[in-house]
Amino acid sequence: MLNISSLVRHIALLAVVVLPAGCSCSDSDPQPVRPDVKKEETGYTIGMSQCNLGEPWRVQMNADIEAAAKRHPDLKVVFKDAQNDTLKQRAHVEEFVSQGVDLIIISPKEAQPLTEPVAKAFSAGIPVIVLDRAVIGDKYTCFIGADNEKIGLAAGKWLIKKLGGKGRIIELKGLMTSTPAQDRHAGFREALIHHPGIRVLFEVDMQWLEPEAREEMESALARFERIDAVYAHNDPGAHGAYLAAKAVGREKDIVFVGVDALPQEGIAYVKQGILGATFQYPTGGSEAIATALKILGGEEVPKAIVLDSRYFTAENVDQGGAPIEEL
Ligand code: FRU
């Protein structure tokens, strides 16, 4: 039989379950509210923790954030670069908390080690927007990013078609302790399931880095006489693989596929015939600022904002690419 207190608990539980999915108010452990959030007079300070600025894509993300924030004179963004060092990034988040910033945006290097400092900031009442790479659990305000599994699946479908259902592939994976690499891998493998004519010869973690990708591709080229395609989890990786193949005169035998599609990087490579295809991974910088403004203004925001992606090939690049759903 239910007594009063267990009935109350029961009702409370039902309330948590029935709230719309994706709503920040569905947190089982709601974020404490800080009393000083309304700051129209003095302006707001946002702390932005970037995991590294070594790749053009991350430089672009910061530039997108800066450009969007500039349109709002009451916003000040303090940027920190963790230089691909997880411990440094953990310290940056802790510094933002002790400085009492009004909101944190973080693009974390790895999921697991950044989960705790993000959760601590959130529990201290500071809203946290997690951008592009996820953390574990739900102790943050909002996650913004594209659907990496869908991107991996689309890349797989495109490649299967391009190779006529038959071929030998190398997969150069991003840092596998980060969520986009895990999801781009899972989606790609899902696409291959019913295509026994496609064989992945070799897969390796190139940590998102062009020099690593180039080195791994050099050893793959030495080991395998026939390689038909390279699926790299980002455009720097695909470009590194291309350079390795070019150095031994094999680049024309191989189709290179990457992810990111920055105009000055992946899209330019497609136009130059270096990449067969690139899949867009939007930085989410301007969406992060739009979402930050809503949070600071007291509005509720969804728990996850999923950004669209397009793909670019020699056939569609001049028309601005096409949505990945078409594949
Ligand atoms: C840059 C980057 C991008 C990639 C993203 C994934 O650091 O490697 O190339 O799409 O991170 O988080």
Coordinates of C-alpha atoms and ligand atoms in Angstrom, one line a residue:
M1 CA 0.0 0.0 0.0
L2 CA 1.2 3.6 -0.7
N3 CA 1.6 5.9 2.3
I4 CA 1.5 9.6 1.9
S5 CA 5.2 10.2 1.5
S6 CA 5.7 7.4 -1.0
L7 CA 2.7 8.8 -2.9
V8 CA 4.3 12.3 -3.0
R9 CA 7.6 10.7 -4.2
H10 CA 5.6 8.8 -6.9
I11 CA 3.9 12.0 -8.1
A12 CA 7.2 13.8 -8.2
L13 CA 8.8 11.1 -10.2
L14 CA 5.9 11.2 -12.7
A15 CA 6.4 14.9 -13.1
V16 CA 10.0 14.4 -14.1
V17 CA 9.2 11.7 -16.6
V18 CA 6.3 13.5 -18.3
L19 CA 8.1 16.8 -19.0
P20 CA 9.0 17.3 -22.6
A21 CA 12.2 15.6 -23.6
G22 CA 15.0 18.0 -24.4
C23 CA 13.8 20.6 -21.8
S24 CA 16.4 21.8 -19.4
C25 CA 13.7 21.8 -16.7
S26 CA 13.6 18.0 -16.8
D27 CA 16.8 17.7 -14.7
S28 CA 16.2 15.4 -11.8
D29 CA 18.6 17.6 -9.9
P30 CA 17.7 21.1 -10.9
Q31 CA 20.5 23.8 -11.2
P32 CA 20.6 26.2 -8.2
V33 CA 19.7 29.7 -9.2
R34 CA 22.2 32.4 -8.5
P35 CA 20.6 35.6 -7.1
D36 CA 22.7 38.0 -9.2
V37 CA 21.8 36.8 -12.7
K38 CA 20.0 40.0 -13.8
K39 CA 22.8 42.3 -14.9
E40 CA 21.4 44.5 -17.6
E41 CA 23.3 47.5 -16.3
T42 CA 26.8 46.0 -15.9
G43 CA 26.7 43.5 -18.7
Y44 CA 27.4 39.8 -18.7
T45 CA 30.8 37.9 -18.8
I46 CA 30.9 34.6 -20.7
G47 CA 33.9 32.3 -20.2
M48 CA 34.7 30.3 -23.3
S49 CA 37.0 27.3 -22.9
Q50 CA 38.3 26.1 -26.2
C51 CA 40.1 22.7 -26.2
N52 CA 42.7 23.9 -28.8
L53 CA 43.3 26.4 -31.5
G54 CA 45.6 24.2 -33.6
E55 CA 43.0 23.5 -36.2
P56 CA 41.3 26.0 -38.5
W57 CA 37.9 24.7 -37.5
R58 CA 38.4 25.7 -33.8
V59 CA 39.8 29.1 -34.9
Q60 CA 36.6 29.5 -36.9
M61 CA 34.4 28.5 -33.9
N62 CA 36.0 31.2 -31.7
A63 CA 35.6 33.7 -34.6
D64 CA 31.9 32.8 -34.9
I65 CA 31.4 33.3 -31.2
E66 CA 33.2 36.6 -31.2
A67 CA 31.3 37.9 -34.2
A68 CA 28.0 37.0 -32.7
A69 CA 28.9 38.4 -29.3
K70 CA 30.0 41.7 -30.9
R71 CA 26.5 42.5 -31.9
H72 CA 25.6 42.6 -28.2
P73 CA 27.5 45.4 -26.3
D74 CA 26.4 44.0 -23.0
L75 CA 28.3 40.7 -23.6
K76 CA 32.0 40.2 -22.9
V77 CA 33.6 36.9 -23.9
V78 CA 36.8 35.8 -22.2
F79 CA 38.5 33.1 -24.3
K80 CA 40.8 30.5 -23.0
D81 CA 42.8 28.0 -25.1
A82 CA 43.6 24.7 -23.4
Q83 CA 46.2 23.8 -26.1
N84 CA 44.9 20.2 -26.4
D85 CA 45.7 19.6 -22.7
T86 CA 42.8 18.1 -20.7
L87 CA 44.2 19.1 -17.3
K88 CA 44.6 22.7 -18.5
Q89 CA 41.1 22.7 -19.7
R90 CA 39.8 21.4 -16.3
A91 CA 41.7 24.2 -14.6
H92 CA 40.2 26.8 -17.0
V93 CA 36.7 25.8 -16.1
E94 CA 37.5 25.9 -12.4
E95 CA 39.0 29.4 -12.9
F96 CA 35.9 30.6 -14.6
V97 CA 33.8 29.4 -11.6
S98 CA 36.0 31.1 -9.0
Q99 CA 36.0 34.3 -11.1
G100 CA 32.2 34.2 -11.0
V101 CA 31.5 34.5 -14.8
D102 CA 27.8 34.6 -15.7
L103 CA 27.9 31.7 -18.1
I104 CA 30.4 29.2 -19.5
I105 CA 30.7 27.9 -23.0
I106 CA 33.0 24.8 -23.3
S107 CA 34.1 22.8 -26.3
P108 CA 35.7 19.9 -24.3
K109 CA 38.7 18.0 -25.5
E110 CA 37.5 14.7 -24.1
A111 CA 34.2 13.6 -22.5
Q112 CA 35.0 11.8 -19.3
P113 CA 37.7 14.1 -17.7
L114 CA 35.7 17.3 -18.4
T115 CA 32.5 16.0 -17.0
E116 CA 33.3 16.7 -13.4
P117 CA 34.4 20.4 -13.7
V118 CA 31.4 21.1 -15.9
A119 CA 29.0 19.4 -13.4
K120 CA 30.6 21.4 -10.6
A121 CA 30.2 24.7 -12.4
F122 CA 26.6 23.8 -13.2
S123 CA 25.9 22.8 -9.6
A124 CA 27.4 26.2 -8.5
G125 CA 24.6 27.9 -10.4
I126 CA 26.6 28.9 -13.5
P127 CA 24.8 28.0 -16.8
V128 CA 27.0 25.8 -19.0
I129 CA 26.7 25.4 -22.8
V130 CA 28.6 22.4 -24.1
L131 CA 29.6 22.9 -27.7
D132 CA 30.5 20.3 -30.4
R133 CA 32.0 17.5 -28.2
A134 CA 29.8 16.2 -25.4
V135 CA 30.4 15.4 -21.7
I136 CA 28.8 12.5 -19.8
G137 CA 25.5 12.8 -17.9
D138 CA 23.2 15.8 -17.7
K139 CA 24.9 18.3 -15.4
Y140 CA 25.0 21.1 -18.0
T141 CA 22.4 23.5 -19.3
C142 CA 22.5 22.9 -23.1
F143 CA 24.4 20.9 -25.6
I144 CA 24.8 22.3 -29.1
G145 CA 26.2 20.2 -32.0
A146 CA 25.5 18.4 -35.3
D147 CA 24.5 14.7 -35.3
N148 CA 27.8 13.0 -35.8
E149 CA 26.3 9.5 -36.2
K150 CA 24.1 10.8 -39.0
I151 CA 27.2 12.4 -40.6
G152 CA 29.1 9.1 -40.3
L153 CA 26.2 7.2 -41.8
A154 CA 25.9 9.7 -44.7
A155 CA 29.7 9.4 -45.4
G156 CA 29.4 5.7 -45.5
K157 CA 26.4 5.7 -47.9
W158 CA 28.2 8.2 -50.2
L159 CA 31.3 6.1 -50.3
I160 CA 29.5 2.8 -50.9
K161 CA 27.8 4.4 -53.9
K162 CA 31.0 6.0 -55.1
L163 CA 32.8 2.6 -54.9
G164 CA 29.9 0.7 -56.5
G165 CA 29.5 -1.4 -53.4
K166 CA 33.0 -2.9 -53.6
G167 CA 36.3 -1.6 -52.1
R168 CA 39.0 -1.5 -49.6
I169 CA 38.9 1.3 -47.1
I170 CA 41.2 2.9 -44.5
E171 CA 39.4 4.6 -41.5
L172 CA 41.3 7.4 -39.8
K173 CA 39.5 8.1 -36.6
G174 CA 39.4 11.2 -34.5
L175 CA 40.3 11.1 -30.9
M176 CA 38.2 8.2 -29.6
T177 CA 37.8 9.6 -26.1
S178 CA 35.8 12.4 -27.7
T179 CA 32.2 11.9 -28.7
P180 CA 32.3 13.1 -32.3
A181 CA 34.9 10.4 -33.2
Q182 CA 32.8 7.6 -31.5
D183 CA 29.7 8.7 -33.3
R184 CA 31.3 9.3 -36.7
H185 CA 32.7 5.8 -36.4
A186 CA 29.4 4.1 -35.3
G187 CA 27.4 5.8 -38.1
F188 CA 29.9 4.8 -40.7
R189 CA 30.0 1.2 -39.6
E190 CA 26.2 1.1 -39.6
A191 CA 26.2 2.1 -43.3
L192 CA 28.6 -0.8 -44.1
I193 CA 26.7 -3.5 -42.4
H194 CA 24.8 -4.8 -45.4
H195 CA 27.7 -4.3 -47.8
P196 CA 30.0 -7.3 -47.6
G197 CA 31.9 -6.1 -50.7
I198 CA 33.3 -3.2 -48.7
R199 CA 36.3 -4.1 -46.4
V200 CA 37.8 -1.8 -43.8
L201 CA 41.5 -2.8 -44.1
F202 CA 42.8 -0.8 -41.2
E203 CA 41.4 1.6 -38.7
V204 CA 43.4 3.9 -36.4
D205 CA 43.1 6.8 -34.0
M206 CA 44.8 9.8 -35.6
Q207 CA 43.5 12.1 -32.7
W208 CA 42.0 14.6 -35.2
L209 CA 45.6 15.7 -36.2
E210 CA 46.8 16.0 -39.8
P211 CA 50.5 15.0 -39.1
E212 CA 49.3 11.9 -37.2
A213 CA 46.9 11.0 -40.1
R214 CA 49.7 11.4 -42.6
E215 CA 52.0 9.1 -40.6
E216 CA 49.4 6.4 -40.2
M217 CA 48.6 6.6 -43.9
E218 CA 52.2 6.2 -44.8
S219 CA 52.3 2.9 -42.9
A220 CA 48.9 1.8 -44.4
L221 CA 50.3 2.5 -47.9
A222 CA 53.4 0.4 -47.2
R223 CA 51.2 -2.5 -45.9
F224 CA 48.4 -2.5 -48.5
E225 CA 49.0 -2.7 -52.2
R226 CA 45.4 -1.7 -53.0
I227 CA 43.5 1.0 -51.1
D228 CA 40.3 2.4 -52.7
A229 CA 39.2 4.9 -50.2
V230 CA 40.1 6.8 -47.0
Y231 CA 37.3 7.9 -44.6
A232 CA 38.9 10.4 -42.2
H233 CA 36.8 11.8 -39.3
N234 CA 37.9 15.3 -40.2
D235 CA 39.3 17.2 -43.2
P236 CA 42.8 17.7 -41.8
G237 CA 43.0 13.9 -41.4
A238 CA 41.8 13.4 -45.0
H239 CA 44.3 15.9 -46.2
G240 CA 47.2 14.3 -44.3
A241 CA 46.2 11.0 -45.9
Y242 CA 46.1 12.6 -49.3
L243 CA 49.6 14.0 -48.9
A244 CA 51.0 10.6 -47.8
A245 CA 49.4 9.0 -50.9
K246 CA 50.7 11.8 -53.2
A247 CA 54.2 11.3 -51.9
V248 CA 54.2 7.8 -53.3
G249 CA 52.2 8.6 -56.4
R250 CA 49.0 6.7 -55.4
E251 CA 46.6 9.7 -54.7
K252 CA 44.7 9.2 -58.0
D253 CA 43.8 5.6 -57.1
I254 CA 42.1 6.6 -53.8
V255 CA 38.9 8.5 -52.9
F256 CA 39.4 10.7 -49.9
V257 CA 36.5 11.7 -47.6
G258 CA 36.6 14.1 -44.7
V259 CA 34.3 16.0 -42.3
D260 CA 34.1 19.7 -41.4
A261 CA 33.6 21.5 -44.8
L262 CA 35.1 24.8 -43.9
P263 CA 35.1 27.0 -47.1
Q264 CA 38.9 27.6 -46.9
E265 CA 39.7 24.0 -46.0
G266 CA 37.4 21.0 -46.9
I267 CA 35.3 22.8 -49.6
A268 CA 38.5 24.2 -51.2
Y269 CA 39.9 20.6 -51.2
V270 CA 36.8 19.4 -53.0
K271 CA 37.1 22.1 -55.6
Q272 CA 40.8 21.2 -56.1
G273 CA 39.9 17.5 -56.6
I274 CA 41.8 16.5 -53.4
L275 CA 38.7 15.3 -51.5
G276 CA 35.9 13.3 -53.1
A277 CA 33.5 14.6 -50.5
T278 CA 33.4 16.6 -47.3
F279 CA 30.6 16.6 -44.7
Q280 CA 29.8 19.8 -43.0
Y281 CA 30.3 20.1 -39.2
P282 CA 29.0 23.6 -38.2
T283 CA 30.9 25.2 -35.4
G284 CA 27.7 26.2 -33.6
G285 CA 29.4 29.5 -32.5
S286 CA 26.6 31.9 -33.3
E287 CA 24.0 29.4 -31.9
A288 CA 25.9 29.3 -28.7
I289 CA 25.7 33.1 -28.3
A290 CA 22.0 33.1 -29.2
T291 CA 21.4 30.4 -26.6
A292 CA 23.5 32.2 -24.0
L293 CA 21.4 35.3 -24.4
K294 CA 18.3 33.4 -23.9
I295 CA 19.6 31.7 -20.7
L296 CA 20.9 35.0 -19.3
G297 CA 17.5 36.6 -20.1
G298 CA 15.8 33.9 -18.0
E299 CA 14.4 31.9 -20.9
E300 CA 14.2 28.2 -20.9
V301 CA 16.3 26.5 -23.6
P302 CA 16.3 22.9 -24.9
K303 CA 18.7 20.4 -23.4
A304 CA 20.1 19.7 -26.9
I305 CA 20.2 21.8 -30.0
V306 CA 21.0 19.7 -33.1
L307 CA 22.5 21.5 -36.1
D308 CA 22.0 20.6 -39.7
S309 CA 24.7 19.3 -42.0
R310 CA 25.3 19.4 -45.8
Y311 CA 27.8 17.5 -47.9
F312 CA 29.9 18.8 -50.8
T313 CA 31.2 16.9 -53.8
A314 CA 32.6 18.0 -57.2
E315 CA 29.0 17.7 -58.6
N316 CA 27.2 19.9 -56.0
V317 CA 29.9 22.2 -54.6
D318 CA 29.0 25.1 -57.0
Q319 CA 25.4 24.9 -55.9
G320 CA 26.3 25.1 -52.2
G321 CA 26.3 21.4 -51.5
A322 CA 23.2 19.3 -50.5
P323 CA 21.5 18.2 -47.3
I324 CA 22.9 14.9 -45.9
E325 CA 19.4 13.5 -45.6
E326 CA 19.4 13.2 -49.4
L327 CA 21.9 10.4 -49.3
Ligands
FRU1 C1 38.9 20.3 -34.5 C2 38.1 19.1 -34.8 C3 37.3 19.2 -36.0 C4 36.3 18.1 -35.8 C5 35.9 18.5 -34.4 C6 35.3 17.4 -33.6 O1 39.5 20.1 -33.3 O2 39.0 18.0 -34.8 O3 38.1 18.9 -37.2 O4 35.2 18.1 -36.7 O5 37.1 18.8 -33.8 O6 35.1 17.7 -32.3

